[in-house]
Coordinates of C-alpha atoms (C1' of nucleotides) in Angstrom, one line a residue:
Chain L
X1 CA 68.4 37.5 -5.2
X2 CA 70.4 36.8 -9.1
X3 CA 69.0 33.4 -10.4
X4 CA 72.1 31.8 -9.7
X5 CA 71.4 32.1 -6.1
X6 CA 68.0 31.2 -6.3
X7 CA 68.7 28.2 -8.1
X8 CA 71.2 27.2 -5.7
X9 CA 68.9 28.1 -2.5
X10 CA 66.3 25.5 -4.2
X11 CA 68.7 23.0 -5.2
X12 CA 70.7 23.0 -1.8
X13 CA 69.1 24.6 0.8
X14 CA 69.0 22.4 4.1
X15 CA 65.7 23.1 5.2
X16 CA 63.9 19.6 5.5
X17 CA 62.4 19.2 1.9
X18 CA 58.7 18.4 1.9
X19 CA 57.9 14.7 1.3
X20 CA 55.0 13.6 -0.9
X21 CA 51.9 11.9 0.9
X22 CA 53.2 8.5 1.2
X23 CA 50.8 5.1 1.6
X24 CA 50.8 3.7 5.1
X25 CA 52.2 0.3 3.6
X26 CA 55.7 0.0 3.2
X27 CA 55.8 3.8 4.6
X28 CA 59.9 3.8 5.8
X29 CA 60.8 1.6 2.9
X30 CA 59.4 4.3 0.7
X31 CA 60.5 7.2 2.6
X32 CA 64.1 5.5 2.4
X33 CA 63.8 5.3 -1.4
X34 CA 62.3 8.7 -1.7
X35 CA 65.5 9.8 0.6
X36 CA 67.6 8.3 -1.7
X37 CA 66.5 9.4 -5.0
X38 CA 66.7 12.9 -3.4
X39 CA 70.3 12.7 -2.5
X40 CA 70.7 11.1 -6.0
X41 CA 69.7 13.7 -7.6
X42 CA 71.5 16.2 -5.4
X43 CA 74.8 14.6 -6.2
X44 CA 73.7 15.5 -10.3
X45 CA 72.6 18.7 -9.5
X46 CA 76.1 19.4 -7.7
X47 CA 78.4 18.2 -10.1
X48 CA 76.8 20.3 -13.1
X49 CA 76.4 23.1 -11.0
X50 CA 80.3 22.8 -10.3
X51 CA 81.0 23.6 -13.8
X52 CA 80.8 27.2 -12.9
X53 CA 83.4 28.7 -11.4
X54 CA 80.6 31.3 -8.9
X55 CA 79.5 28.0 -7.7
X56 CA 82.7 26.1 -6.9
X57 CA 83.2 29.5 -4.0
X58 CA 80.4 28.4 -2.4
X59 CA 82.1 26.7 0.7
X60 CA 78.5 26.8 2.8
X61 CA 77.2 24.5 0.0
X62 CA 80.0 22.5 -0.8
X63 CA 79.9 22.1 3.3
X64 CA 75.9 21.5 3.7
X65 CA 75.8 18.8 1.0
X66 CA 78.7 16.6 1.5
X67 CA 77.5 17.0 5.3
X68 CA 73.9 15.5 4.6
X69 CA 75.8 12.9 2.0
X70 CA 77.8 11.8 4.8
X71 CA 75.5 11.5 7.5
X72 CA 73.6 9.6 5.1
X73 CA 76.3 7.4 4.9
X74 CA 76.5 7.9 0.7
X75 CA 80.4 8.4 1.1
X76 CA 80.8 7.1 -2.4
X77 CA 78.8 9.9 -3.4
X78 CA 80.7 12.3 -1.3
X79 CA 84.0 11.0 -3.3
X80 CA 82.3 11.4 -6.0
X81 CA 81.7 14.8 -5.8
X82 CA 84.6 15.4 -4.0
X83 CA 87.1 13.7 -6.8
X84 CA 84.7 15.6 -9.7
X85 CA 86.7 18.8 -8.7
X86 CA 89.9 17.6 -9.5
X87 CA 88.9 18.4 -13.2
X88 CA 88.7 22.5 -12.7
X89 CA 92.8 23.1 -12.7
X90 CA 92.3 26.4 -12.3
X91 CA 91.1 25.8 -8.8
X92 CA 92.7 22.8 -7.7
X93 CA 96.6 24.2 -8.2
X94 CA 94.9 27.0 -6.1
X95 CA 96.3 25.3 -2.3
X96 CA 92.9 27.3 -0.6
X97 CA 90.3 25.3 -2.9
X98 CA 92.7 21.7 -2.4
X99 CA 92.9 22.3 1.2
X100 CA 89.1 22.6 1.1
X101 CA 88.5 19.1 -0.6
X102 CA 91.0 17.8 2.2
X103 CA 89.2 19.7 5.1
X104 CA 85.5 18.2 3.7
X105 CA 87.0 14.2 2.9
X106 CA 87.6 14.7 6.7
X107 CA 84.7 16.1 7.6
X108 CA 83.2 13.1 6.0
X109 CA 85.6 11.0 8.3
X110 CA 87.4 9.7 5.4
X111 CA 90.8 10.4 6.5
X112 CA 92.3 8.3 3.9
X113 CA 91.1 10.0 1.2
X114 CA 91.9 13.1 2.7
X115 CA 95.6 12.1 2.6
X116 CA 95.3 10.7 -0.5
X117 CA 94.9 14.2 -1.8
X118 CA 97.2 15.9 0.3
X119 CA 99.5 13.1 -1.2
X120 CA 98.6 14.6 -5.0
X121 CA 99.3 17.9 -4.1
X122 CA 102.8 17.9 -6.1
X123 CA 100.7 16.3 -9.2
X124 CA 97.9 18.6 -9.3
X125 CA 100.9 21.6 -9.3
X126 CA 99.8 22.6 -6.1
X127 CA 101.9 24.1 -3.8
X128 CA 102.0 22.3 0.0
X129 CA 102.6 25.1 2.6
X130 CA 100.9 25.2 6.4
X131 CA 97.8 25.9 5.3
X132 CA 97.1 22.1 3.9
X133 CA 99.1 20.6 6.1
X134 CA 96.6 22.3 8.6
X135 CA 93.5 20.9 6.7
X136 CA 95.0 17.4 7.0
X137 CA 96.1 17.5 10.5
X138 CA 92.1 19.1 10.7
X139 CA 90.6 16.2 8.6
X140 CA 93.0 13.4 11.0
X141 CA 91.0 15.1 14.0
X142 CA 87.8 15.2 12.0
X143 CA 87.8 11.5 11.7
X144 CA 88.6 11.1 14.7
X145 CA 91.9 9.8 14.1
X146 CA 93.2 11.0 17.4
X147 CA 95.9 8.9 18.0
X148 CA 97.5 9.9 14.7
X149 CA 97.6 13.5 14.7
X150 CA 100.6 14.2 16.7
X151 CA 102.6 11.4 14.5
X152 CA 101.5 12.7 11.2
X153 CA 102.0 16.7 12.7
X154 CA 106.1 15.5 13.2
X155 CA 106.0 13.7 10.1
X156 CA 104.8 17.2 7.9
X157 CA 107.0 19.0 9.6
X158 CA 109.9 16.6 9.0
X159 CA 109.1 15.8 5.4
X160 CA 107.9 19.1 3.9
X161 CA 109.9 21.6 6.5
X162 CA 106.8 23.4 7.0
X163 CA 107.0 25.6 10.5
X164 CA 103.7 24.9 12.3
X165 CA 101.9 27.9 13.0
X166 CA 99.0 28.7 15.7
X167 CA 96.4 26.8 13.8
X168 CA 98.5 23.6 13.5
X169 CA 99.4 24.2 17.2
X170 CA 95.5 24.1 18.7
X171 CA 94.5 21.2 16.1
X172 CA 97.3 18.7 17.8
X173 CA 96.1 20.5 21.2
X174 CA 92.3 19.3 20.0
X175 CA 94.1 16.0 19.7
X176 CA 94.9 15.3 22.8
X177 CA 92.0 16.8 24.7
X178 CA 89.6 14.5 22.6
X179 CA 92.2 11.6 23.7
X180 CA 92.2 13.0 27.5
X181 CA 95.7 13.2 27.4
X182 CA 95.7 16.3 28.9
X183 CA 99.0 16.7 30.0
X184 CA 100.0 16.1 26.2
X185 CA 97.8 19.0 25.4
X186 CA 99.6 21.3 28.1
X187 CA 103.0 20.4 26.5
X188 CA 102.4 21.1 23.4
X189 CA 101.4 25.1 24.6
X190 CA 104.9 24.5 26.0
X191 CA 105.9 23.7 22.6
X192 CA 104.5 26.8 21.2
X193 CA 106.3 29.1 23.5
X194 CA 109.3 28.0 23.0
X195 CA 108.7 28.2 19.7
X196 CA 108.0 31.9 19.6
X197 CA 104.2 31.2 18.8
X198 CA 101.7 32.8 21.2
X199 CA 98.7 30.6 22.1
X200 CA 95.2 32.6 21.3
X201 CA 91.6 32.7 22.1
X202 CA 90.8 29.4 20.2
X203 CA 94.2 27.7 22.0
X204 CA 92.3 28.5 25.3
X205 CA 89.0 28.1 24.8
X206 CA 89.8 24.3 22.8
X207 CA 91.7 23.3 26.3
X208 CA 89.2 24.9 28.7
X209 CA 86.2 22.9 26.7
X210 CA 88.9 19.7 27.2
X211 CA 89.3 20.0 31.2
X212 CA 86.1 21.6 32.4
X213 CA 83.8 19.2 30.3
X214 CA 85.5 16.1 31.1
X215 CA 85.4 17.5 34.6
X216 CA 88.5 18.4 35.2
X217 CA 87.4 21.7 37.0
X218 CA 90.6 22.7 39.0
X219 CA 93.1 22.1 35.7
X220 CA 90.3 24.1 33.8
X221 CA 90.2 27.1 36.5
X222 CA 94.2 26.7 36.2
X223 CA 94.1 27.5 32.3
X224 CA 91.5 30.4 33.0
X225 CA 94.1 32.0 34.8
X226 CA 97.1 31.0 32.4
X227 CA 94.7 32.8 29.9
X228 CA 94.6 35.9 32.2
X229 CA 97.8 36.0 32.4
X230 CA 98.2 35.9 28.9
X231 CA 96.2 38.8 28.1
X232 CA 93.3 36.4 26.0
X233 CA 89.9 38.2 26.5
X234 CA 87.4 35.3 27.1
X235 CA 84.4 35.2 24.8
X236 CA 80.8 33.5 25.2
X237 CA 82.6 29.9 24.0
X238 CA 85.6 30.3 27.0
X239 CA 82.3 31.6 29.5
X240 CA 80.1 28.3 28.3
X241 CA 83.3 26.1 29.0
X242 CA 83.8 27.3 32.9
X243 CA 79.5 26.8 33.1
X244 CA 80.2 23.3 32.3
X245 CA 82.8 23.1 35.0
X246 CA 80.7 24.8 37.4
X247 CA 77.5 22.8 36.6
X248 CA 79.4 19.4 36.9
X249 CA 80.8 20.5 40.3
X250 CA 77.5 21.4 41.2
X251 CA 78.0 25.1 41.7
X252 CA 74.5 26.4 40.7
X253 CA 75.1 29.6 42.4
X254 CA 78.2 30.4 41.2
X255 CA 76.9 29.6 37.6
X256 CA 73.7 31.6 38.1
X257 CA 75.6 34.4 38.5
X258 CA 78.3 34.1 35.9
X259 CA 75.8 34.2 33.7
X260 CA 74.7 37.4 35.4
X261 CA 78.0 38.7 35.3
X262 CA 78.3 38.4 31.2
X263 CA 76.9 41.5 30.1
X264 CA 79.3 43.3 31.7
X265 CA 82.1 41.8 30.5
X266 CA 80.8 42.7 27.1
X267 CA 79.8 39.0 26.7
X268 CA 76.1 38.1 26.0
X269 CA 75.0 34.9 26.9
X270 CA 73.8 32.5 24.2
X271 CA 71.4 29.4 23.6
X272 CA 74.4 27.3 25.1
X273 CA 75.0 29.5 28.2
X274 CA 71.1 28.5 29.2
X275 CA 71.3 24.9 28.0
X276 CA 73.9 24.8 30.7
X277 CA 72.2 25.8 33.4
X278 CA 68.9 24.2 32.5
X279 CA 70.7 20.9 32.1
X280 CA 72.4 21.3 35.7
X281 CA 68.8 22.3 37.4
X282 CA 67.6 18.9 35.4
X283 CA 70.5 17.1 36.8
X284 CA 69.8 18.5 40.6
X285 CA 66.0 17.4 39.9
X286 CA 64.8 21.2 40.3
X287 CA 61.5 21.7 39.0
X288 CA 61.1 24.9 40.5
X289 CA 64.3 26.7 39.1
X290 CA 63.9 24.8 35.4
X291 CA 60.5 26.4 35.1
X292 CA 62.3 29.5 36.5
X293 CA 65.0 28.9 33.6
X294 CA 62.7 28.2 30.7
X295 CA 61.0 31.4 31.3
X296 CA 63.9 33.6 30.7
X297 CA 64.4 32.7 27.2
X298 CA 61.9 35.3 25.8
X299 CA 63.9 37.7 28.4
X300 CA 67.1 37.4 26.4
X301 CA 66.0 36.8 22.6
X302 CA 67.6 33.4 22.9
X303 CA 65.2 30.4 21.6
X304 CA 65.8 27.0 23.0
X305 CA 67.0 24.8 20.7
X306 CA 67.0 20.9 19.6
X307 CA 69.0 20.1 23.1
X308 CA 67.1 22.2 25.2
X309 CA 64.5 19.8 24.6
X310 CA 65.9 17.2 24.2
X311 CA 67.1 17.6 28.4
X312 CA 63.7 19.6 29.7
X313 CA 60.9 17.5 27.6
X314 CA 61.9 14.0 29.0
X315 CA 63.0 15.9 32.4
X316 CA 59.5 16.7 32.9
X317 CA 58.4 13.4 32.1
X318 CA 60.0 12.2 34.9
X319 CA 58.8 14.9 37.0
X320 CA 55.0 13.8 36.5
X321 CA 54.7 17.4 34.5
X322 CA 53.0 15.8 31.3
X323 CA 50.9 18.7 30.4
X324 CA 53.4 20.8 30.0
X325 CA 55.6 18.2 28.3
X326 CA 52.5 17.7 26.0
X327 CA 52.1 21.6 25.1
X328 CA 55.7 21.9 24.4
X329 CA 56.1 18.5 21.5
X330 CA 53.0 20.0 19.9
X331 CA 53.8 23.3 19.8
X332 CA 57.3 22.5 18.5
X333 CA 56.2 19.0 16.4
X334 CA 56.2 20.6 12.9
X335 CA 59.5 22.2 13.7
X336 CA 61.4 18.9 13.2
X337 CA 64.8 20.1 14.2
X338 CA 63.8 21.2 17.5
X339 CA 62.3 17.4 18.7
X340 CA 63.5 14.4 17.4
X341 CA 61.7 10.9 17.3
X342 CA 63.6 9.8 20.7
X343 CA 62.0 12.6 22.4
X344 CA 58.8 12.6 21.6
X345 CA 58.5 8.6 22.3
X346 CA 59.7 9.3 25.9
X347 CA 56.5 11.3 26.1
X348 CA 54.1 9.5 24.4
X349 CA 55.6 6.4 26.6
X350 CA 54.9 8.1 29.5
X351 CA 51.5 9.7 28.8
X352 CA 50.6 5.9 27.7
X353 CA 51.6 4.9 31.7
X354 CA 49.4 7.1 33.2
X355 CA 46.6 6.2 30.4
X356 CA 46.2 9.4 28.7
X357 CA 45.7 7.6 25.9
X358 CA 44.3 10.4 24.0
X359 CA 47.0 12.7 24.2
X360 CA 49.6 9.8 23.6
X361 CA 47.7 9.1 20.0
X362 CA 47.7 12.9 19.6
X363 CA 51.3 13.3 19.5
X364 CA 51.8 9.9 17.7
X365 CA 49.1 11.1 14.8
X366 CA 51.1 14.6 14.9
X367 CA 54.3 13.0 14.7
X368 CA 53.2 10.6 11.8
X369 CA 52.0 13.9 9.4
X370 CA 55.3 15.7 10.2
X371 CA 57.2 12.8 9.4
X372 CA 58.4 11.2 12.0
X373 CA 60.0 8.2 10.2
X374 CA 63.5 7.6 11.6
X375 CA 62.6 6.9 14.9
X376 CA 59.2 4.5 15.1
X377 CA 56.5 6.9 17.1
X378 CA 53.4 4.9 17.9
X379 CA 51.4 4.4 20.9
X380 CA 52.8 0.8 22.6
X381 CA 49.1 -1.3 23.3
X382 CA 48.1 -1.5 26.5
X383 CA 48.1 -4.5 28.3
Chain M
dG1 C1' 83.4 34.8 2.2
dC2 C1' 90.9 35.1 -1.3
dT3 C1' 88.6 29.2 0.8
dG4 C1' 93.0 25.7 6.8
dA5 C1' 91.7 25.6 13.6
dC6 C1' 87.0 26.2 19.3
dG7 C1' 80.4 24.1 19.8
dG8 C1' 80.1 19.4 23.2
dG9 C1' 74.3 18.3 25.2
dG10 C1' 69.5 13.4 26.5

DNA sequence: GCTGACGGGG
């Protein structure tokens, strides 16, 4: 690792940074300010660190920090950052690094500053081709502007005479799924072959996600055959979309042994194939075949992750299977992304009702050390 | 990484 590297791993990696001891009095309060001063400082250390040109290619960092900014809710920050890079012109008449700011403003949600710089473009010498008008139809969809994407993708076009390509195609398409306009979605692939464009993979897979999540299962199966036709090779996304279908409709079988079917098809199932199917056992109130489930994950070399357990750990809860729930929160408690707060009160909560009162206190003492301070974990008194 | 587009869940 150069020094630069390792700076930058220190400085911005993601990993949960370790808190000092804090006093019990005034403990959030303090964690807030402490969460703060860190991001604080994390907006300094970015905006030197932009000074050198290595750094400002860093599009995993520039994405990680304005990410935690904005979740944070330290937009100001983010446009601070953000607006910091207009100074580097050698970057910033380049359209890839412009259409970067533009693609993280919306990640951010803040479409209108998104457009503001799209709207500079011509000032900063920049040249406006598809590929930002891409990153602004991506940031309108980003901030959830849904209902605006389709006017501002005529208006580009219109304006700037830019011919859309695939990209800007399957971000309207995104659009209109999100909207549930689904039969706005299917005419704009209308649009694109009359237009000479062929719809791809990410065309497919962004419409079957649309229909078979919002369960729309026949229009989905309808579209897996359109892509067929087409000559699209599904991957593990298009495979997870038709699970959803076939979960919602209640089709454990046929699920079971899609999944089955993956490897070969040259498709191997991933953490979201089994979250799928464990969430549709949870759903048909299946102890047997969730235990079943869980145990295959060692089998494959695919660890459950934050929403695995965040459907199987209250699941069993309700199931009256508190040992096991127990076992699982303290094996995974110091691995904060993998439980959140929510969770783990569902369990102490429920341990609480059937007064295991020691365990309960356990997972709340646990939960305290490791940090547990956006969500209140405590032990409710009995009464 | 020559920088723009699928990944949702309780």
């Amino acid at each position: 690792m150069s020094s630069l590297s390792r700076l930058l791993h220190r400085t911005f990696s993601t990993s949960p940074s370790k808190t000092p001891p804090q006093p019990n009095t005034m403990e959030s309060l303090s964690a807030a300010l402490y969460k703060e001063r860190n991001l604080r400082t994390l907006v300094d250390k970015f905006k030197s660190s932009s000074d050198n040109p290595r750094f400002r290619t860093k599009t995993a960092i520039y994405d990680s920090t304005v990410r935690r900014l904005a979740s944070a809710k330290k937009f100001r920050w983010v446009k601070e950052i953000l607006e910091h890079q207009k100074q580097y012109h050698h970057d910033i008449s380049k359209e890839g690094f412009t259409a970067r700011l533009i693609s993280l403003y919306g990640k951010s949600g803040m479409f209108e500053q998104a457009h503001k710089v799209f709207d500079e473009m011509p000032d900063l010498k920049c040249d406006r081709t598809v590929k930002s008008v891409n990153a602004l139809l991506g940031a309108c969809v980003n901030s959830k502007k849904f209902h605006k994407v389709d006017m501002l993708f005529r208006e580009l076009q219109e304006k700037l005479g830019v011919k859309p390509d695939v990209i800007s195609y399957n971000t309207v398409i995104k659009a209109f799924c999100a909207m549930g306009s689904f039969d706005s979605a299917l005419s704009i692939v209308d649009e694109m072959e009359k237009k000479d464009v062929e719809p791809d993979l990410i065309t497919f897979n962004t419409l079957l996600d649309g229909f078979y999540w919002k369960g729309r299962f026949v229009d989905g199966e309808k579209i897996w055959r359109k892509m067929e036709k087409s000559n699209v090779v599904p991957d593990i996304r298009s495979y997870n979309a038709k699970l959803v279908g076939l979960v919602s409709e209640k089709k454990m079988i046929e699920a079971v042994e899609l999944v089955g079917e993956l490897g070969s098809k040259g498709v191997e199932p991933d953490v979201q194939s089994y979250n799928a199917l464990i969430r549709g056992y949870c759903k048909d109130g299946n102890l047997e075949e969730v235990k079943r489930w869980y145990g295959e994950w060692e089998k494959y070399d695919c660890a459950p992750d934050r929403a695995t357990f965040a459907t199987l750990i209250p699941f069993l809860c309700e199931k009256d299977e508190l040992d096991w729930a127990f076992e699982l929160c303290k094996g995974v408690i110091t691995r904060r992304r993998l439980v959140d707060g929510a969770v783990l009160q569902v369990v102490i909560d429920a341990l609480v009702k059937e007064s295991k009162i020691e365990e309960a206190k356990k997972l709340a003492e646990m939960g305290k050390s490791n940090n547990y301070t956006r969500y209140k974990v405590k032990v409710p008194s009995q009464d």
